[in-house]
Coordinates of C-alpha atoms in Angstrom, one line a residue:
M1 CA 61.4 -9.5 62.5
P2 CA 59.3 -10.5 65.5
P3 CA 56.3 -12.8 64.8
T4 CA 52.9 -11.2 64.5
S5 CA 50.6 -11.2 67.5
P6 CA 48.3 -14.3 67.6
D7 CA 45.4 -11.9 68.1
R8 CA 46.2 -9.9 64.9
R9 CA 45.6 -11.2 61.4
P10 CA 48.8 -11.0 59.2
T11 CA 48.8 -8.2 56.6
L12 CA 50.4 -7.6 53.3
A13 CA 52.9 -5.3 55.0
D14 CA 53.9 -8.2 57.3
V15 CA 54.5 -10.5 54.4
A16 CA 56.5 -7.8 52.6
A17 CA 58.7 -7.3 55.7
R18 CA 59.3 -11.0 56.0
A19 CA 60.1 -11.5 52.3
G20 CA 62.2 -8.3 52.1
V21 CA 60.1 -6.8 49.2
S22 CA 57.6 -3.9 48.8
T23 CA 53.9 -4.2 49.7
A24 CA 53.1 -3.5 46.1
L25 CA 55.1 -6.5 45.0
V26 CA 53.4 -8.7 47.5
S27 CA 50.0 -7.5 46.1
I28 CA 51.1 -8.4 42.6
V29 CA 52.1 -11.9 43.7
M30 CA 48.8 -12.5 45.6
R31 CA 46.8 -11.4 42.6
D32 CA 48.8 -13.6 40.2
A33 CA 49.4 -10.4 38.2
P34 CA 52.4 -9.9 35.9
G35 CA 55.5 -8.0 37.3
A36 CA 57.3 -10.4 39.6
S37 CA 59.9 -13.0 38.9
A38 CA 59.5 -16.7 39.7
A39 CA 62.0 -16.5 42.5
T40 CA 60.3 -13.5 44.0
R41 CA 56.9 -15.2 43.8
E42 CA 58.4 -18.2 45.6
R43 CA 59.9 -16.1 48.3
V44 CA 56.7 -14.1 48.9
R45 CA 54.5 -17.2 49.0
R46 CA 56.9 -18.9 51.4
A47 CA 56.7 -15.8 53.7
A48 CA 52.9 -15.8 53.5
D49 CA 52.8 -19.4 54.5
E50 CA 55.1 -18.9 57.4
L51 CA 53.0 -16.1 58.7
G52 CA 49.7 -17.8 58.0
Y53 CA 48.6 -15.0 55.7
R54 CA 45.4 -15.5 53.7
P55 CA 44.2 -12.9 51.1
D56 CA 40.9 -11.2 52.1
T57 CA 39.0 -12.3 49.0
R58 CA 35.7 -10.7 50.3
A59 CA 37.4 -7.2 50.6
R60 CA 39.0 -7.5 47.2
L61 CA 35.6 -8.4 45.6
L62 CA 33.8 -5.6 47.4
R63 CA 36.3 -3.0 46.1
S64 CA 35.7 -4.1 42.5
S65 CA 32.9 -2.8 40.3
R66 CA 31.1 -6.2 40.7
S67 CA 31.2 -8.0 44.0
R68 CA 30.6 -11.4 42.5
L69 CA 28.7 -12.3 45.6
L70 CA 25.3 -14.1 45.7
G71 CA 23.4 -13.5 48.9
V72 CA 21.5 -16.4 50.4
V73 CA 18.9 -16.2 53.1
F74 CA 18.2 -19.5 54.8
G75 CA 16.4 -20.8 57.9
V76 CA 19.0 -22.1 60.5
Q77 CA 16.4 -24.5 61.9
H78 CA 15.6 -26.2 58.5
A79 CA 17.6 -29.3 57.8
F80 CA 16.6 -29.2 54.1
H81 CA 18.1 -25.7 53.8
G82 CA 21.4 -27.1 54.8
D83 CA 21.2 -29.5 51.9
L84 CA 20.4 -26.6 49.5
L85 CA 23.3 -24.6 50.8
A86 CA 25.8 -27.3 49.9
G87 CA 24.5 -27.4 46.4
L88 CA 24.5 -23.6 46.0
Y89 CA 28.1 -23.5 47.1
D90 CA 29.1 -26.0 44.5
T91 CA 27.3 -24.3 41.7
A92 CA 28.3 -20.8 42.5
E93 CA 32.0 -21.7 42.8
K94 CA 32.0 -23.2 39.3
A95 CA 30.6 -19.9 38.0
G96 CA 33.2 -17.9 39.8
Y97 CA 30.9 -16.5 42.5
E98 CA 31.0 -16.6 46.2
L99 CA 28.1 -16.9 48.6
A100 CA 27.3 -14.5 51.4
L101 CA 25.0 -16.3 53.9
S102 CA 22.5 -14.6 56.2
A103 CA 20.4 -16.8 58.6
V104 CA 16.9 -16.5 59.8
T105 CA 16.7 -17.6 63.5
P106 CA 14.0 -17.5 66.2
G107 CA 15.5 -14.1 67.2
R108 CA 16.5 -12.8 63.8
S109 CA 13.8 -11.9 61.2
E110 CA 13.9 -12.5 57.5
Q111 CA 14.0 -8.8 56.9
R112 CA 17.2 -8.4 59.0
A113 CA 18.8 -11.3 57.2
V114 CA 18.0 -9.6 53.8
D115 CA 19.2 -6.2 55.0
S116 CA 22.5 -7.6 56.0
L117 CA 23.1 -9.0 52.5
L118 CA 22.2 -5.7 50.9
R119 CA 24.8 -4.0 53.0
D120 CA 27.3 -6.6 51.7
R121 CA 26.7 -5.4 48.1
C122 CA 25.5 -8.7 46.9
E123 CA 24.7 -8.7 43.2
A124 CA 21.6 -11.0 43.6
L125 CA 19.6 -12.7 46.3
V126 CA 18.6 -16.4 46.6
L127 CA 15.9 -16.8 49.2
L128 CA 15.3 -20.3 50.5
G129 CA 11.6 -20.9 51.4
P130 CA 11.0 -17.2 52.4
S131 CA 8.0 -16.3 54.4
S132 CA 7.9 -12.6 53.3
P133 CA 4.7 -11.4 51.6
T134 CA 4.6 -11.4 47.8
A135 CA 4.4 -7.6 47.8
H136 CA 7.6 -7.3 49.8
L137 CA 9.5 -9.8 47.6
T138 CA 8.3 -7.8 44.5
D139 CA 9.6 -4.6 45.9
L140 CA 12.9 -6.2 46.8
A141 CA 13.2 -7.5 43.2
T142 CA 13.1 -3.8 41.9
R143 CA 16.5 -3.3 43.6
L144 CA 18.3 -6.5 42.5
P145 CA 17.6 -9.9 41.0
V146 CA 15.7 -12.1 43.4
V147 CA 15.4 -15.9 43.0
V148 CA 13.1 -17.7 45.4
V149 CA 13.7 -21.4 46.0
A150 CA 11.1 -23.9 47.4
R151 CA 8.2 -21.6 47.3
S152 CA 5.6 -20.5 44.8
V153 CA 5.4 -16.7 44.3
R154 CA 2.9 -15.0 42.0
S155 CA 4.9 -12.0 40.9
A156 CA 6.2 -11.1 37.5
A157 CA 9.3 -9.5 39.1
V158 CA 10.5 -12.6 41.2
D159 CA 12.0 -15.7 39.7
V160 CA 11.0 -19.0 41.3
V161 CA 12.7 -22.4 41.3
R162 CA 10.7 -25.0 43.1
T163 CA 9.6 -28.6 43.3
A164 CA 6.2 -29.7 42.1
D165 CA 5.0 -30.1 45.6
D166 CA 1.5 -31.3 44.7
E167 CA 3.0 -34.1 42.5
G168 CA 5.3 -35.1 45.4
M169 CA 2.3 -35.6 47.6
H170 CA 0.7 -37.6 44.8
L171 CA 3.7 -39.9 45.0
A172 CA 3.4 -40.4 48.7
V173 CA -0.3 -41.1 48.7
D174 CA -0.1 -43.5 45.6
H175 CA 2.7 -45.4 47.5
L176 CA 0.6 -45.8 50.6
V177 CA -2.6 -46.8 48.7
A178 CA -0.5 -49.3 46.6
L179 CA 0.6 -50.9 49.9
G180 CA -3.1 -51.4 50.8
H181 CA -3.9 -48.4 53.0
R182 CA -7.4 -46.9 52.8
D183 CA -7.2 -44.5 55.7
V184 CA -4.6 -41.9 54.8
V185 CA -4.4 -38.8 56.9
H186 CA -2.3 -35.6 56.1
V187 CA -0.5 -33.6 58.8
D188 CA -0.5 -30.1 57.4
G189 CA 2.2 -27.5 57.3
G190 CA 0.1 -24.6 58.3
R191 CA 1.2 -21.3 56.6
A192 CA 4.7 -22.6 55.8
P193 CA 6.0 -22.2 52.2
G194 CA 4.8 -25.2 50.1
A195 CA 2.1 -26.2 52.6
A196 CA -0.8 -25.2 50.4
E197 CA 0.6 -27.0 47.4
R198 CA 1.2 -30.2 49.4
R199 CA -2.2 -30.0 51.1
R200 CA -3.8 -29.6 47.7
G201 CA -1.8 -32.5 46.3
Y202 CA -2.8 -34.8 49.2
R203 CA -6.5 -34.0 48.8
G204 CA -6.5 -34.5 45.0
A205 CA -4.6 -37.9 45.4
V206 CA -6.8 -39.4 48.0
R207 CA -10.0 -38.4 46.2
R208 CA -8.6 -39.9 43.0
H209 CA -8.4 -43.2 44.9
G210 CA -12.0 -42.8 46.1
L211 CA -10.9 -42.0 49.7
E212 CA -12.0 -39.3 52.0
P213 CA -9.3 -36.7 52.9
R214 CA -8.6 -35.8 56.5
V215 CA -6.2 -33.0 57.4
V216 CA -4.7 -32.6 60.9
P217 CA -3.1 -29.3 61.9
G218 CA 0.6 -29.4 62.0
G219 CA 3.5 -27.2 60.9
P220 CA 7.2 -27.2 59.9
T221 CA 8.7 -28.1 63.3
E222 CA 9.2 -31.2 65.4
E223 CA 7.1 -29.7 68.1
E224 CA 4.1 -29.2 65.7
G225 CA 4.6 -32.8 64.6
A226 CA 4.5 -34.0 68.2
A227 CA 1.3 -32.0 68.7
A228 CA -0.3 -33.6 65.6
A229 CA 0.7 -37.1 66.9
R230 CA -1.0 -36.4 70.2
A231 CA -4.2 -35.3 68.3
L232 CA -4.1 -38.6 66.3
L233 CA -3.6 -40.7 69.4
A234 CA -6.8 -39.1 71.0
G235 CA -8.9 -41.1 68.5
P236 CA -8.7 -44.2 66.3
L237 CA -5.2 -44.2 64.8
P238 CA -5.2 -44.0 60.9
G239 CA -3.4 -46.6 58.9
A240 CA -1.1 -44.1 57.2
V241 CA 0.0 -40.5 57.5
T242 CA 1.6 -38.1 55.1
V243 CA 3.5 -35.3 56.8
F244 CA 4.3 -31.8 55.5
N245 CA 8.1 -32.2 56.0
D246 CA 10.7 -34.4 57.6
R247 CA 11.1 -32.3 60.7
C248 CA 7.4 -32.5 61.5
A249 CA 7.5 -36.2 60.7
V250 CA 10.3 -36.8 63.2
G251 CA 8.3 -35.1 66.0
L252 CA 5.3 -37.2 65.1
L253 CA 7.4 -40.5 65.0
D254 CA 8.9 -39.7 68.4
V255 CA 5.5 -39.3 70.1
L256 CA 4.0 -42.3 68.4
R257 CA 6.9 -44.6 69.5
R258 CA 6.9 -43.2 73.0
A259 CA 3.2 -44.1 73.2
G260 CA 4.1 -47.7 72.3
R261 CA 2.6 -47.5 68.8
S262 CA 4.5 -49.4 66.2
V263 CA 5.7 -47.7 63.0
P264 CA 5.1 -49.1 60.4
G265 CA 3.4 -52.0 62.2
E266 CA 0.3 -50.0 63.2
V267 CA 0.7 -46.8 61.2
S268 CA 2.9 -45.9 58.2
V269 CA 4.5 -42.5 58.0
A270 CA 5.8 -40.6 55.0
G271 CA 7.6 -37.3 55.2
Y272 CA 8.7 -34.7 52.6
D273 CA 12.1 -33.2 51.6
D274 CA 14.3 -36.3 52.0
S275 CA 16.5 -34.2 54.2
R276 CA 19.5 -35.4 56.3
L277 CA 17.0 -36.1 59.1
A278 CA 15.1 -38.7 56.9
R279 CA 18.4 -40.4 56.0
L280 CA 19.5 -41.0 59.6
S281 CA 19.6 -44.7 60.4
S282 CA 17.6 -44.1 63.6
V283 CA 14.8 -42.4 61.6
D284 CA 15.0 -44.1 58.2
L285 CA 11.9 -42.2 57.0
T286 CA 10.1 -42.8 53.7
S287 CA 10.1 -39.3 52.2
V288 CA 9.5 -37.3 49.0
A289 CA 12.9 -36.2 47.7
Q290 CA 13.5 -32.8 46.2
D291 CA 16.3 -32.7 43.5
V292 CA 18.8 -30.6 45.4
E293 CA 21.4 -30.5 42.6
R294 CA 18.8 -29.5 40.0
L295 CA 17.2 -26.9 42.2
T296 CA 20.4 -25.2 43.2
T297 CA 21.9 -25.3 39.7
L298 CA 18.8 -23.6 38.3
A299 CA 18.7 -21.0 41.0
V300 CA 22.3 -19.9 40.5
R301 CA 22.0 -20.0 36.7
R302 CA 18.8 -17.9 36.8
A303 CA 20.4 -15.3 39.1
L304 CA 23.4 -15.0 36.8
D305 CA 21.2 -14.9 33.7
R306 CA 19.4 -11.9 35.2
L307 CA 22.7 -10.2 36.0
D308 CA 24.0 -10.8 32.5
G309 CA 20.8 -9.6 30.8
V310 CA 20.1 -13.0 29.3
P311 CA 16.4 -13.2 28.1
V312 CA 14.3 -15.4 30.4
Q313 CA 11.4 -17.4 28.9
Q314 CA 9.9 -18.9 32.1
R315 CA 9.8 -17.0 35.3
E316 CA 9.0 -20.1 37.3
L317 CA 11.0 -23.3 36.9
V318 CA 9.4 -26.5 38.4
V319 CA 11.4 -29.6 39.2
P320 CA 9.8 -33.0 39.5
P321 CA 10.2 -34.9 42.8
R322 CA 10.7 -38.6 43.5
L323 CA 9.8 -40.9 46.4
V324 CA 12.4 -42.6 48.5
V325 CA 11.0 -45.6 50.3
R326 CA 12.4 -46.6 53.6
S327 CA 11.3 -48.5 56.7
T328 CA 8.5 -46.3 58.0
T329 CA 6.0 -47.5 55.4
A330 CA 4.6 -51.0 55.0
P331 CA 1.3 -52.8 54.2
P332 CA -1.4 -52.6 56.9
P333 CA -1.5 -55.5 59.3

């Protein structure tokens, strides 16, 4: 038979014609179901390989009574969300589930991302650092299990898996004070998920050391970190800065270095998340690390527990952070 068009995906019928068997028999082979001899299975699989046929697993799952799909909403601009996605894929695969991803972008709202997953018949949703109001998340959880990762949500209907963000900021401040810094400023995350907890942790830590807290407006993006750096440069530069997240810290570092200020010679900088950005050799940022493997394992396990009707004791699961020290922090001159 003539080869299939390069613009058309090979079908079961194409494989059946190539192997000289019925479409039903090809289906049996592709599903590893009983009813085909070893020789026939070999012939069908060889024909499938020659044609480049791949089973449409998503379609098969959606036709079953359970889709075995976990929907994940993530922010395409957040480097840390990429780390979380890798962990979610690993954990879900081990449990026999697939992920359906839906991104939040500057032009695509969180609501649109969620609606797309609901149309895919996902069994549960895992939302990474969502910005939706608590009332909306609570309403969504009446339709299917919802697990929020990296944000605190005060709702009895929504499960939460997050890092102890206040403790993470304690680690950063304690590290800077131990180096000898007495002027430690915090660049805030605004209204971003986790910002309030990190701000509270910073203030509590500096006061515990007998220091006066000072919070500079910032946000989750590089641009907001750059704006915070320009605000700091307008006055006496502090000895050390804790920053809401790594993206914001990268923007701050860029402006400081372009202004000829030495990091860590004149000012030490600590970020948060220990994302891929922090680990770049050109950045090498001291950062508070979130335990990605633990967060993602707990998130998937909680979603599956809800689906299976397993009794849940704690609605919110809190994971301890750790500090990763790199070259952007040092004792004051």
